[in-house]
Coordinates of C-alpha atoms in Angstrom, one line a residue:
M1 CA 23.4 59.0 -16.4
N2 CA 21.2 55.9 -16.5
H3 CA 21.8 53.5 -19.4
R4 CA 18.9 51.3 -20.5
T5 CA 19.2 48.2 -22.6
P6 CA 17.3 48.9 -25.8
A7 CA 14.1 46.9 -26.1
T8 CA 14.0 44.1 -28.6
P9 CA 11.8 45.2 -31.5
R10 CA 8.6 43.3 -31.5
R11 CA 8.3 41.1 -34.5
A12 CA 5.6 42.0 -37.0
T13 CA 2.5 39.9 -36.6
A14 CA 2.8 38.8 -40.2
D15 CA 6.1 37.2 -39.3
L16 CA 4.7 35.2 -36.3
S17 CA 3.3 31.7 -36.5
I18 CA -0.3 32.9 -36.3
V19 CA -3.0 32.3 -38.8
T20 CA -6.8 32.7 -38.8
S21 CA -9.3 30.7 -40.8
D22 CA -10.5 32.1 -44.1
P23 CA -14.2 33.2 -43.7
A24 CA -15.0 31.3 -46.8
A25 CA -14.1 28.1 -45.0
A26 CA -16.9 28.5 -42.5
G27 CA -19.5 27.0 -44.9
P28 CA -23.2 27.8 -45.3
A29 CA -24.7 29.4 -42.2
L30 CA -26.9 27.1 -40.0
P31 CA -30.1 28.3 -38.3
D32 CA -29.6 30.8 -35.5
A33 CA -30.8 28.6 -32.7
A34 CA -29.6 27.2 -29.4
D35 CA -28.9 23.9 -31.2
P36 CA -28.2 24.9 -34.8
V37 CA -27.7 21.3 -36.2
L38 CA -30.9 20.1 -34.7
A39 CA -32.8 23.2 -36.0
A40 CA -31.4 22.4 -39.5
F41 CA -32.6 18.8 -39.4
D42 CA -36.1 20.0 -38.2
A43 CA -36.2 22.5 -41.0
W44 CA -35.5 19.8 -43.6
A45 CA -38.1 17.6 -42.0
R46 CA -40.6 20.4 -42.7
L47 CA -39.4 21.5 -46.1
A48 CA -38.6 18.1 -47.6
P49 CA -40.4 15.5 -45.5
D50 CA -40.3 12.8 -48.2
T51 CA -36.5 13.1 -48.8
V52 CA -34.7 9.9 -47.7
A53 CA -32.8 10.6 -44.5
V54 CA -31.3 7.2 -43.9
D55 CA -30.7 4.3 -46.2
E56 CA -29.9 1.2 -44.1
H57 CA -28.9 -1.6 -46.4
G58 CA -31.8 -0.9 -48.8
T59 CA -34.4 0.1 -46.2
R60 CA -35.1 3.8 -46.6
W61 CA -36.4 6.2 -43.9
S62 CA -37.6 9.7 -44.9
Y63 CA -36.9 12.9 -42.9
A64 CA -40.5 12.8 -41.8
Q65 CA -40.2 9.2 -40.6
I66 CA -36.9 9.8 -38.7
G67 CA -38.4 12.9 -37.2
A68 CA -41.5 11.0 -36.0
A69 CA -39.4 8.2 -34.6
A70 CA -37.2 10.7 -32.8
T71 CA -40.3 12.3 -31.3
E72 CA -41.7 8.9 -30.1
L73 CA -38.3 8.0 -28.6
A74 CA -38.0 11.4 -26.9
D75 CA -41.5 11.0 -25.4
A76 CA -40.7 7.5 -24.2
L77 CA -37.4 8.7 -22.6
R78 CA -38.7 12.0 -21.1
Q79 CA -39.5 10.7 -17.7
R80 CA -36.0 9.2 -17.4
V81 CA -33.9 11.7 -19.3
R82 CA -34.0 15.4 -18.5
P83 CA -32.1 18.4 -19.9
G84 CA -28.4 18.1 -18.9
D85 CA -28.6 14.4 -18.1
V86 CA -25.7 12.2 -19.3
V87 CA -26.8 9.4 -21.6
G88 CA -24.4 6.7 -22.9
M89 CA -25.0 5.8 -26.6
C90 CA -24.1 2.1 -27.2
L91 CA -25.6 1.6 -30.7
E92 CA -24.1 0.6 -34.0
R93 CA -24.6 2.7 -37.1
S94 CA -28.3 2.4 -38.1
A95 CA -31.5 4.3 -38.6
L96 CA -32.3 3.6 -34.9
L97 CA -29.0 5.3 -33.9
V98 CA -29.9 8.3 -36.0
A99 CA -33.4 8.6 -34.5
A100 CA -32.0 8.1 -31.0
T101 CA -29.4 10.8 -31.6
V102 CA -32.0 13.3 -32.7
A103 CA -34.2 12.3 -29.7
L104 CA -31.4 13.0 -27.2
A105 CA -30.8 16.4 -28.9
R106 CA -34.4 17.3 -28.5
L107 CA -34.3 16.3 -24.8
G108 CA -31.2 18.5 -24.2
A109 CA -29.3 15.4 -23.0
V110 CA -25.5 15.2 -23.0
Q111 CA -24.7 12.2 -25.3
V112 CA -21.6 10.2 -24.5
L113 CA -20.1 8.3 -27.4
L114 CA -19.3 4.8 -26.2
G115 CA -19.6 2.6 -29.3
P116 CA -21.8 -0.5 -29.5
R117 CA -19.7 -2.7 -27.1
P118 CA -17.8 -0.6 -24.6
A119 CA -15.4 -2.4 -22.3
P120 CA -17.3 -3.3 -19.1
G121 CA -14.6 -2.1 -16.7
R122 CA -14.3 1.2 -18.6
L123 CA -18.1 1.6 -18.6
T124 CA -18.3 1.0 -14.8
A125 CA -15.6 3.6 -14.1
L126 CA -17.4 6.1 -16.3
A127 CA -20.8 5.4 -14.7
G128 CA -19.3 6.6 -11.4
S129 CA -17.4 9.7 -12.7
L130 CA -20.0 10.9 -15.2
R131 CA -23.0 9.6 -13.3
L132 CA -24.6 8.2 -16.4
G133 CA -28.4 8.5 -16.2
C134 CA -28.9 5.6 -18.6
L135 CA -27.5 3.6 -21.5
L136 CA -29.1 3.2 -24.9
G137 CA -28.3 -0.1 -26.7
D138 CA -29.7 -3.0 -28.6
P139 CA -31.4 -5.8 -26.5
G140 CA -29.2 -8.7 -25.9
D141 CA -25.9 -6.9 -26.6
G142 CA -24.4 -7.8 -23.2
L143 CA -24.5 -4.3 -21.7
P144 CA -25.0 -4.2 -17.9
A145 CA -28.5 -3.5 -16.8
D146 CA -30.7 -3.6 -13.7
R147 CA -34.3 -4.4 -13.2
R148 CA -35.3 -0.9 -14.3
S149 CA -34.2 -1.6 -17.9
V150 CA -37.1 -0.9 -20.3
E151 CA -37.5 -1.2 -24.1
V152 CA -39.0 1.3 -26.5
S153 CA -39.6 1.0 -30.3
G154 CA -37.6 2.6 -33.0
P155 CA -36.9 2.3 -36.7
G156 CA -35.5 -1.0 -37.9
R157 CA -34.7 -2.8 -41.2
D158 CA -37.5 -3.6 -43.6
G159 CA -39.7 -1.0 -42.0
A160 CA -40.3 -3.1 -38.9
A161 CA -40.1 -1.7 -35.4
R162 CA -36.7 -2.2 -33.7
R163 CA -36.3 -2.2 -30.0
L164 CA -34.1 0.3 -28.1
D165 CA -33.0 -1.0 -24.7
V166 CA -32.8 1.8 -22.0
R167 CA -30.8 0.7 -19.0
V168 CA -29.5 2.1 -15.8
P169 CA -25.8 1.2 -15.4
V170 CA -25.0 -1.2 -12.6
P171 CA -21.9 -1.0 -10.4
G172 CA -19.1 -3.5 -11.0
P173 CA -15.6 -4.3 -9.9
G174 CA -13.5 -1.1 -9.8
P175 CA -12.9 2.1 -8.0
E176 CA -16.4 3.5 -8.1
P177 CA -18.3 4.9 -5.1
A178 CA -20.1 2.6 -2.7
T179 CA -23.4 4.0 -3.9
G180 CA -23.4 2.7 -7.5
P181 CA -24.7 4.4 -10.6
A182 CA -27.9 2.3 -10.4
D183 CA -28.9 4.1 -7.2
L184 CA -28.6 7.6 -8.8
P185 CA -31.9 9.3 -9.7
S186 CA -32.3 10.7 -13.1
G187 CA -31.3 14.3 -13.6
T188 CA -28.4 14.3 -11.2
G189 CA -25.4 14.9 -13.5
P190 CA -22.1 16.0 -12.1
A191 CA -22.2 19.4 -10.4
D192 CA -19.2 20.7 -12.4
L193 CA -20.7 19.8 -15.8
P194 CA -20.3 23.0 -18.0
P195 CA -23.5 24.6 -19.0
G196 CA -24.5 24.1 -22.7
A197 CA -22.8 20.7 -23.1
R198 CA -24.1 18.8 -26.2
Y199 CA -22.0 15.7 -26.2
A200 CA -19.0 14.1 -24.5
V201 CA -16.2 12.1 -26.0
L202 CA -13.5 10.0 -24.1
T203 CA -9.8 10.5 -24.7
S204 CA -6.9 8.6 -23.1
G205 CA -5.8 10.1 -19.7
S206 CA -2.4 10.2 -18.1
T207 CA -3.9 9.4 -14.7
G208 CA -4.9 5.9 -15.8
A209 CA -8.6 7.0 -16.3
P210 CA -10.0 8.4 -19.6
K211 CA -10.4 12.1 -19.9
V212 CA -14.0 13.3 -20.6
V213 CA -14.1 16.2 -23.2
L214 CA -17.4 18.1 -23.2
V215 CA -18.5 19.9 -26.4
G216 CA -21.2 22.5 -26.9
A217 CA -23.8 22.9 -29.6
R218 CA -22.3 26.0 -31.1
S219 CA -18.8 24.6 -31.7
L220 CA -20.4 21.4 -33.2
A221 CA -22.3 23.7 -35.6
R222 CA -19.0 25.3 -36.6
A223 CA -17.6 21.9 -37.6
V224 CA -20.7 20.8 -39.4
G225 CA -21.0 24.1 -41.2
W226 CA -17.5 23.8 -42.5
Y227 CA -18.1 20.2 -43.6
R228 CA -21.3 21.2 -45.5
G229 CA -19.3 23.8 -47.3
R230 CA -16.5 21.5 -48.3
S231 CA -18.6 18.5 -49.2
G232 CA -21.3 20.5 -51.0
L233 CA -24.0 18.2 -49.5
R234 CA -27.6 19.0 -50.3
P235 CA -30.9 17.1 -50.9
G236 CA -30.3 14.3 -53.3
E237 CA -26.6 13.9 -52.2
R238 CA -25.6 10.7 -50.3
Q239 CA -23.3 10.8 -47.3
G240 CA -21.7 7.6 -45.9
L241 CA -22.4 6.7 -42.2
F242 CA -19.2 4.8 -41.7
M243 CA -17.1 6.1 -38.8
S244 CA -17.0 4.3 -35.5
T245 CA -19.7 5.4 -33.1
A246 CA -17.1 5.7 -30.3
F247 CA -15.4 8.7 -32.0
D248 CA -16.6 12.2 -32.5
A249 CA -16.0 12.1 -36.3
H250 CA -19.2 10.1 -36.3
F251 CA -21.1 13.3 -35.5
L252 CA -19.5 15.1 -38.4
E253 CA -20.9 12.7 -41.0
L254 CA -24.2 12.1 -39.2
W255 CA -25.1 15.8 -38.6
G256 CA -23.3 16.9 -41.7
G257 CA -25.8 14.8 -43.7
L258 CA -28.9 15.6 -41.6
A259 CA -28.2 19.4 -41.5
S260 CA -27.9 19.4 -45.4
G261 CA -31.1 17.4 -46.3
A262 CA -28.8 14.6 -47.6
T263 CA -29.2 10.9 -47.3
L264 CA -27.1 8.9 -44.7
V265 CA -26.1 5.6 -46.2
V266 CA -25.2 2.9 -43.5
A267 CA -21.9 1.2 -44.3
P268 CA -21.8 -2.7 -44.5
E269 CA -19.4 -4.2 -41.9
E270 CA -17.0 -5.6 -44.5
A271 CA -16.3 -2.1 -45.9
R272 CA -14.5 -1.2 -42.6
S273 CA -11.6 -3.6 -43.2
D274 CA -11.4 -4.2 -46.9
P275 CA -10.5 -1.3 -49.2
A276 CA -11.9 -3.1 -52.2
A277 CA -15.2 -3.8 -50.4
L278 CA -15.2 -0.1 -49.4
T279 CA -14.9 1.3 -52.9
D280 CA -17.4 -1.3 -54.1
W281 CA -19.9 0.0 -51.5
W282 CA -19.2 3.6 -52.6
Q283 CA -19.9 2.6 -56.2
R284 CA -22.9 0.5 -55.4
S285 CA -24.6 3.0 -53.0
R286 CA -23.7 6.0 -55.3
L287 CA -22.1 7.9 -52.4
T288 CA -21.1 11.5 -53.1
A289 CA -19.3 12.3 -49.8
A290 CA -17.4 10.2 -47.3
L291 CA -15.2 10.3 -44.2
L292 CA -12.3 7.9 -43.7
P293 CA -9.8 7.3 -40.9
T294 CA -6.3 8.0 -42.1
P295 CA -4.9 4.4 -42.0
L296 CA -7.8 3.0 -44.1
A297 CA -7.6 6.0 -46.4
E298 CA -4.0 5.2 -47.1
T299 CA -4.8 1.7 -48.2
V300 CA -7.5 3.1 -50.5
L301 CA -5.1 5.7 -52.0
D302 CA -2.5 2.9 -52.6
R303 CA -5.0 1.2 -55.0
P304 CA -6.1 2.3 -58.4
W305 CA -9.1 4.6 -58.2
P306 CA -12.2 2.9 -59.6
P307 CA -13.2 4.6 -62.9
G308 CA -16.6 6.3 -62.9
L309 CA -16.8 6.5 -59.1
P310 CA -19.5 9.1 -58.2
L311 CA -17.7 10.1 -54.9
R312 CA -17.1 13.8 -55.1
Y313 CA -15.6 14.6 -51.7
L314 CA -13.4 12.6 -49.3
C315 CA -12.5 13.8 -45.8
I316 CA -9.5 12.1 -44.3
G317 CA -8.5 12.5 -40.6
G318 CA -7.4 10.9 -37.4
D319 CA -3.7 10.4 -37.9
R320 CA -0.7 11.7 -39.8
L321 CA -1.4 11.2 -43.5
R322 CA 1.6 10.0 -45.5
R323 CA 0.0 9.7 -49.0
W324 CA -1.0 12.1 -51.6
P325 CA -3.9 11.1 -53.9
G326 CA -2.8 9.9 -57.3
P327 CA -3.8 11.6 -60.6
D328 CA -6.5 9.1 -61.1
V329 CA -8.4 10.1 -57.9
T330 CA -11.5 12.1 -59.1
A331 CA -12.8 13.0 -55.7
R332 CA -11.8 16.3 -54.0
A333 CA -10.0 15.3 -50.8
D334 CA -9.0 17.1 -47.6
N335 CA -6.5 16.2 -44.9
V336 CA -8.1 17.2 -41.6
Y337 CA -6.5 17.7 -38.3
G338 CA -8.4 18.1 -35.0
P339 CA -8.2 16.8 -31.4
S340 CA -11.5 16.2 -29.7
E341 CA -10.8 19.3 -27.7
T342 CA -11.2 21.4 -30.8
T343 CA -14.6 19.8 -31.8
I344 CA -13.6 17.2 -34.3
A345 CA -11.7 19.4 -36.8
A346 CA -9.4 22.4 -36.3
T347 CA -7.4 22.7 -39.6
F348 CA -7.6 21.2 -43.1
H349 CA -5.5 21.1 -46.2
P350 CA -7.0 20.5 -49.7
L351 CA -5.0 17.6 -51.2
D352 CA -5.6 18.7 -54.8
G353 CA -4.2 22.2 -54.1
E354 CA -0.5 21.4 -54.0
P355 CA 1.7 21.4 -57.1
A356 CA 2.9 18.0 -58.0
D357 CA 6.6 19.0 -57.5
D358 CA 5.7 20.1 -53.9
R359 CA 4.5 16.6 -52.9
S360 CA 7.7 15.1 -51.8
G361 CA 6.8 14.9 -48.1
P362 CA 3.7 14.1 -46.1
P363 CA 0.7 16.4 -46.7
P364 CA 0.5 19.4 -44.4
I365 CA -2.4 19.9 -42.0
G366 CA -3.2 23.3 -43.5
R367 CA -5.0 26.2 -42.1
P368 CA -7.7 26.7 -39.5
L369 CA -11.4 26.3 -40.2
G370 CA -14.7 27.6 -38.7
G371 CA -13.3 30.9 -37.3
A372 CA -10.5 29.2 -35.4
R373 CA -7.0 30.7 -34.9
A374 CA -3.8 28.6 -34.9
F375 CA -0.4 29.6 -33.6
V376 CA 2.9 27.9 -32.6
T377 CA 4.7 28.7 -29.4
D378 CA 7.8 27.7 -27.4
A379 CA 7.5 25.8 -24.0
D380 CA 6.7 29.0 -22.2
G381 CA 3.8 30.0 -24.5
T382 CA 5.7 32.7 -26.5
V383 CA 4.6 32.8 -30.1
L384 CA 7.4 31.8 -32.4
G385 CA 8.3 33.1 -35.9
R386 CA 7.2 31.2 -39.0
G387 CA 9.5 28.4 -39.9
T388 CA 10.4 27.7 -36.2
P389 CA 8.9 24.4 -34.8
G390 CA 7.0 24.5 -31.5
E391 CA 3.8 23.5 -29.9
L392 CA 0.5 24.1 -31.8
W393 CA -2.2 26.0 -30.0
I394 CA -5.8 26.4 -31.3
A395 CA -8.1 29.3 -30.2
G396 CA -11.5 30.6 -31.2
P397 CA -15.1 29.4 -31.4
T398 CA -14.3 25.8 -32.4
L399 CA -13.0 24.9 -28.9
A400 CA -14.8 22.4 -26.7
L401 CA -16.2 23.6 -23.4
G402 CA -13.4 21.8 -21.6
Y403 CA -13.0 18.6 -19.5
L404 CA -15.1 17.2 -16.8
D405 CA -12.0 17.8 -14.6
R406 CA -12.0 21.6 -14.1
E407 CA -8.4 21.7 -12.9
L408 CA -7.3 19.9 -16.1
T409 CA -9.4 22.3 -18.1
G410 CA -7.5 25.2 -16.6
R411 CA -4.1 23.7 -17.5
R412 CA -5.0 22.7 -21.1
F413 CA -7.2 25.6 -22.0
P414 CA -5.2 28.7 -20.9
A415 CA -5.6 32.2 -22.2
A416 CA -4.0 32.8 -25.6
P417 CA -1.1 35.4 -25.8
E418 CA -2.2 38.9 -26.6
E419 CA -0.4 38.9 -29.9
A420 CA -2.4 35.8 -30.9
G421 CA -5.7 37.5 -30.2
G422 CA -6.3 36.5 -26.5
G423 CA -9.3 34.6 -25.4
R424 CA -9.4 30.8 -24.6
A425 CA -6.9 28.5 -26.3
Y426 CA -6.1 24.8 -26.3
R427 CA -2.6 23.5 -26.0
T428 CA -2.7 20.5 -28.3
G429 CA 0.6 18.9 -27.2
D430 CA 1.4 18.5 -30.9
R431 CA 4.6 19.8 -32.5
A432 CA 4.1 21.8 -35.7
V433 CA 5.8 24.4 -37.9
M434 CA 4.1 27.2 -39.8
R435 CA 5.4 27.8 -43.3
A436 CA 5.9 31.3 -44.7
D437 CA 2.5 31.0 -46.4
G438 CA 0.7 30.2 -43.1
V439 CA 0.2 26.5 -43.8
L440 CA 0.9 24.2 -40.9
E441 CA 3.0 21.1 -41.0
F442 CA 2.6 18.4 -38.3
L443 CA 5.8 17.1 -36.7
G444 CA 4.6 14.7 -33.9
R445 CA 3.9 14.9 -30.2
V446 CA 5.6 17.1 -27.6
D447 CA 5.0 14.6 -24.8
D448 CA 4.9 10.8 -24.4
Q449 CA 1.3 10.5 -25.8
L450 CA 1.0 8.0 -28.7
K451 CA -1.4 7.7 -31.6
I452 CA -2.5 4.2 -32.5
S453 CA -5.0 3.8 -35.4
G454 CA -5.9 7.5 -35.2
V455 CA -6.7 7.3 -31.4
R456 CA -4.6 9.3 -28.9
I457 CA -3.3 6.9 -26.3
E458 CA -1.8 7.8 -22.9
P459 CA 0.8 5.1 -22.0
A460 CA -0.2 5.5 -18.3
E461 CA -3.8 4.5 -19.0
V462 CA -2.7 1.3 -20.7
E463 CA -0.2 0.5 -18.0
G464 CA -2.8 1.1 -15.3
A465 CA -5.1 -1.4 -17.0
L466 CA -2.4 -4.1 -17.0
E467 CA -1.4 -3.3 -13.4
R468 CA -5.0 -4.0 -12.2
D469 CA -3.9 -7.7 -12.3
A470 CA -2.4 -8.7 -9.0
R471 CA 0.2 -10.8 -10.9
V472 CA 1.7 -7.6 -12.4
S473 CA 4.1 -5.6 -10.4
R474 CA 4.8 -2.9 -13.1
A475 CA 3.9 -2.4 -16.7
A476 CA 5.3 -0.2 -19.5
V477 CA 4.0 0.3 -23.0
A478 CA 5.8 1.6 -26.1
S479 CA 5.1 1.8 -29.8
P480 CA 7.6 0.7 -32.5
G481 CA 5.5 2.4 -35.1
G482 CA 3.2 1.0 -37.7
G483 CA 0.2 1.5 -35.5
R484 CA 1.3 -1.1 -33.0
L485 CA 1.5 -0.9 -29.2
L486 CA 3.7 -3.3 -27.2
A487 CA 3.4 -4.0 -23.4
F488 CA 6.3 -5.0 -21.2
V489 CA 5.4 -6.5 -17.9
L490 CA 7.4 -7.1 -14.7
P491 CA 5.5 -9.9 -12.9
A492 CA 4.8 -9.7 -9.1
P493 CA 7.2 -11.9 -7.0
G494 CA 6.4 -15.6 -7.6
A495 CA 3.9 -14.9 -10.4
R496 CA 4.1 -15.8 -14.1
P497 CA 1.0 -14.5 -15.7
D498 CA -0.3 -15.8 -19.0
E499 CA 0.2 -13.1 -21.7
A500 CA -3.1 -13.8 -23.5
E501 CA -4.9 -13.5 -20.2
L502 CA -3.3 -10.2 -19.4
L503 CA -4.4 -8.8 -22.8
A504 CA -8.0 -10.1 -22.3
L505 CA -8.2 -8.5 -18.9
A506 CA -6.8 -5.2 -20.2
A507 CA -9.4 -5.2 -22.9
E508 CA -12.1 -5.0 -20.2
W509 CA -10.8 -1.5 -19.4
L510 CA -9.5 -0.1 -22.6
P511 CA -10.8 0.9 -26.0
A512 CA -9.8 -1.6 -28.7
Q513 CA -7.1 0.6 -30.2
A514 CA -5.3 0.8 -26.8
V515 CA -5.0 -2.9 -26.2
P516 CA -1.4 -3.9 -26.9
S517 CA -0.8 -6.4 -29.8
R518 CA 1.7 -8.3 -27.7
V519 CA 3.0 -8.7 -24.1
R520 CA 6.6 -9.3 -23.1
L521 CA 7.3 -10.7 -19.6
L522 CA 10.6 -9.3 -18.2
D523 CA 12.8 -9.9 -15.2
E524 CA 13.5 -6.2 -14.8
L525 CA 12.6 -2.9 -16.5
P526 CA 15.4 -0.6 -17.8
Y527 CA 15.6 2.9 -16.5
D528 CA 17.3 6.0 -17.9
A529 CA 19.5 8.6 -16.1
N530 CA 16.3 10.4 -15.0
G531 CA 14.8 7.3 -13.4
K532 CA 12.2 6.9 -16.1
V533 CA 11.5 3.6 -17.9
D534 CA 13.8 3.5 -20.9
R535 CA 11.3 2.7 -23.7
A536 CA 13.9 3.0 -26.4
T537 CA 15.9 0.2 -24.7
L538 CA 12.8 -1.9 -24.3
L539 CA 12.0 -1.6 -28.1
A540 CA 15.6 -2.4 -29.1
E541 CA 15.7 -5.5 -26.9
D542 CA 12.3 -6.5 -28.3
E543 CA 13.6 -6.2 -31.8
R544 CA 16.6 -8.4 -31.0
R545 CA 14.4 -11.0 -29.4
C546 CA 12.1 -10.9 -32.4
A547 CA 15.0 -11.6 -34.7
V548 CA 16.0 -14.7 -32.7
E549 CA 12.4 -15.9 -32.6
A550 CA 12.1 -15.4 -36.3
E551 CA 15.1 -17.6 -37.0
A552 CA 13.7 -20.3 -34.7
A553 CA 10.3 -20.0 -36.4
E554 CA 11.8 -20.3 -39.9
A555 CA 13.8 -23.4 -38.8
A556 CA 10.7 -25.0 -37.2
E557 CA 8.6 -24.5 -40.3
Q558 CA 10.8 -26.6 -42.7
L559 CA 8.4 -26.2 -45.5
P560 CA 8.9 -28.1 -48.8
D561 CA 9.7 -26.0 -51.9
D562 CA 6.3 -26.0 -53.6
R563 CA 3.7 -23.4 -54.5
A564 CA 1.5 -24.0 -51.4
S565 CA 4.5 -23.6 -49.2
A566 CA 5.5 -20.4 -51.0
T567 CA 2.0 -19.0 -50.5
R568 CA 2.2 -19.9 -46.8
R569 CA 5.6 -18.1 -46.4
R570 CA 4.2 -15.1 -48.2
V571 CA 1.2 -14.9 -45.8
L572 CA 3.4 -15.4 -42.8
E573 CA 5.9 -12.7 -43.9
H574 CA 3.2 -10.1 -44.4
C575 CA 1.4 -11.0 -41.1
R576 CA 4.7 -10.9 -39.2
A577 CA 5.6 -7.5 -40.6
L578 CA 2.1 -6.0 -40.0
L579 CA 1.9 -7.2 -36.4
G580 CA 5.5 -6.7 -35.6
N581 CA 5.8 -10.3 -34.5
P582 CA 8.3 -12.4 -36.4
A583 CA 7.5 -15.4 -34.2
L584 CA 4.0 -15.9 -35.7
M585 CA 3.5 -19.5 -36.9
P586 CA 0.9 -21.0 -39.3
H587 CA -1.2 -22.2 -36.4
D588 CA -1.7 -18.6 -35.1
N589 CA -4.9 -16.7 -35.6
F590 CA -4.4 -13.2 -37.1
I591 CA -7.1 -11.5 -35.0
R592 CA -6.1 -13.1 -31.7
A593 CA -2.5 -12.2 -32.5
G594 CA -3.5 -8.5 -32.3
G595 CA -4.7 -7.9 -35.9
T596 CA -7.2 -5.0 -36.3
S597 CA -9.6 -4.3 -39.1
I598 CA -7.0 -1.8 -40.5
D599 CA -4.4 -4.6 -40.4
I600 CA -6.7 -6.9 -42.3
A601 CA -7.1 -4.2 -45.0
R602 CA -3.4 -3.8 -45.3
L603 CA -2.9 -7.6 -45.5
L604 CA -5.5 -7.9 -48.3
A605 CA -3.8 -5.0 -50.2
A606 CA -0.4 -6.6 -49.9
L607 CA -1.6 -10.0 -51.0
E608 CA -3.4 -8.5 -53.9
R609 CA -0.3 -6.7 -55.0
D610 CA 1.7 -10.0 -54.8
T611 CA -0.8 -12.3 -56.5
G612 CA -3.4 -10.2 -58.3
V613 CA -6.0 -12.0 -56.3
R614 CA -8.5 -10.1 -54.1
L615 CA -9.7 -11.8 -51.0
R616 CA -12.7 -10.7 -48.9
A617 CA -12.0 -9.5 -45.4
A618 CA -15.0 -11.3 -44.0
R619 CA -13.7 -14.7 -45.3
V620 CA -10.2 -14.0 -44.0
M621 CA -11.5 -13.1 -40.5
R622 CA -13.4 -16.4 -40.4
Q623 CA -10.3 -18.5 -40.9
P624 CA -9.0 -20.3 -37.8
D625 CA -5.3 -19.7 -38.5
L626 CA -2.8 -18.3 -40.9
A627 CA -2.4 -21.7 -42.6
A628 CA -6.0 -21.6 -43.5
V629 CA -5.7 -18.1 -44.9
A630 CA -2.7 -19.3 -47.0
A631 CA -4.7 -22.3 -48.3
M632 CA -7.6 -20.0 -49.2
L633 CA -5.3 -17.7 -51.1
D634 CA -3.6 -20.6 -52.9
A635 CA -7.0 -21.9 -54.0
A636 CA -8.0 -18.4 -55.2
V637 CA -4.8 -18.1 -57.2
S638 CA -5.3 -21.5 -58.7
D639 CA -9.0 -20.6 -59.6
A640 CA -7.8 -17.3 -61.2
G641 CA -5.2 -19.2 -63.3
T642 CA -7.8 -21.7 -64.5
A643 CA -10.2 -18.9 -65.4
D644 CA -7.4 -17.1 -67.4
R645 CA -6.6 -20.3 -69.4
S646 CA -10.2 -21.1 -70.2

C-alpha cells in the first residue's frame, strides 16, 4: 500500500498578503487616446482656451497660449526630433518647460528627466547609452553643445519670448563609444527601446552606471487619473509646480494640473529650502493642491499650520514618512509610496483616515492605486500570509515598460505568482508587512540600496564615481541615517587625495543627492567574514573619530561666555548634528560642508524653535561661513527684542 504525505491546505486568498486597488481610487477617466494626458490638455485648450494654464511669478499664460507655444516649438523641432527619439530635458520649472513638455509629447519623443544642470560626466555616459538625439536647455546654462546647436522661441516672463536652446550632446571623458553622440543622426534611438515609451527617468544602478526606467503613456495616465481624483483639481484650482525636474514626481504635478484644466503655479526658489517661505508662497499664490518631498513635508508638519491656508490637498512622497499631520492641518494629506518602476505612485494612505490612538508609529504606505495589485513574498517569491514581513511586489497596469537593459528587466519584472493574479510584476526590493485589513506598512530595504533625501542610491554607483580618480584605490559608502551619505576612501599607493577635490570630481558623475557629505581617508578597509566591506565597523569608527574631533573643536573655540558666543555655539551644534560632522568650525561654510536645501530647512526650523526668530533661507545660503550665520541670527534676535520693547 502506498502512503502519501497529505498536501498542505492552500491558505485562503483572503489570508494572503495580496490586495488590489479600490476602483474608486482610479480617479476620473481620461480621454481614450494613445496619449491620454496630452489628449486631456488639448481638450481643455479647446473647451477653456482663456483659462490660465501657467502662472510664472505673476506672468500668466492661458491654455490657448501654452498650446500655441507648444505647436511652434514642435514645428521648430520636427526636423531634429522624430517619434521615438530620446530628448534630454534640462530646463527649470517655468512656462517654457511646460510648453516644451507638451511639444515633445506631440512629437512622440521619449523625454528624459535630467534637471536643469545635470552632472557633465553623467550626461556624457547617458548620451552614449541612450543615444540622446538632443538636449533642451536655457542658453548659457553650461550644457555641452556642438556647432549644430540652435535656438527657438518659447514663452517667458512678462510675456516676452524666451529662448530654448536645442543642442546635440558632445562626447567627453568617460567610457562612451569612439563615435560620440554628436555624430549620431536624429531618429536612431536604441534598438531595444520598448515601443510606446513616453518618458525615461534615471535611478541609481548597482553596476556603477544609472539605470534607465522607461515609462509608457498609459501607466502615466493611471497615476495622473488617481491624482486628479484625490486632489479634486478642476478649472479655477491652482496646482504648485514645485518638484525637481530631475524626478518623475514632477510629471504628476505638471500633467495632473494640465489634464484637469487647472493652473500650474511656478514655485519661487526660496520655497524649496525654507518651510516658512513655502507656506507663505502657498498662502500668497492661493494654492489648492501641492506635492512635497517627504523630508521637506516633515519640516512643514513640525510647524504650526498657517490659519486660513487655502491648500486643500497635500501629496507627500519620496521617503519614509515619520510624522502625522497635527489637528491644526486643514488640508487633506496622503502618504504616497512608489518606485519609478511603478510610474511615480503605487500605493497611498490617507493621513486623516487613522484614529488618533493608532498614530503611535510612522504612517503606513496604504493600499494600491490605479488598478495595481500589491503582495508580499518570501525570498523565493512565495506569497506570505498577512502579518508576515517580506518583499513587496507590485503588479498591474501602473508598471513601467521596463529598463533600457532588457536582461535587468527580466530579473526585476518577473511573472507574478498565480495566486497573486499572474501577469507582470515588479520586485521592489523593499520590505513590507500587510496588516489584517490589507494596509501595507513599510519596513526598509531588502538589499544594500540606500535612500537619501527621497532618492534611491546604489552604493556601487557612488563608489564607482569616487574610484574614477586615479588616486583612489577603493571606495566604500555608508549612511549613518539622517539623510546623510559618508564616503570612506583607500588611497592608491603613494597618493593622498584632497577630500574636497574628491567630492567635486564625484559631483561630475552623480546626482546631487548621491554626493557624500564627507570623505574619510583610511589606511585600510575592514571586511566581514564573507569578505565584504564591513560598513557597520566603518560607521562605528567614524562616530568615534567624530567624538574626538568634537572635543578638539570645542577646546579650540574657547569662546567667551556672552550672548554672541552662545548664539555661535547654538548654530554650530545644530549644523554639526544635521551634517553629522562634529568637527565643523565657525569658519566652515554650510553648503560646502555638504548641506542641502532640506538641511537648510531643518536648520531654520531648529533655530526658530530655539529663538523664536525666523531667518530666510536665501540669506543664510549667502553667508560665507557659520560665524556669519550666527552673527545674522544674533542681530535678528536683538532686533526682535527691541521691537518687543517698543
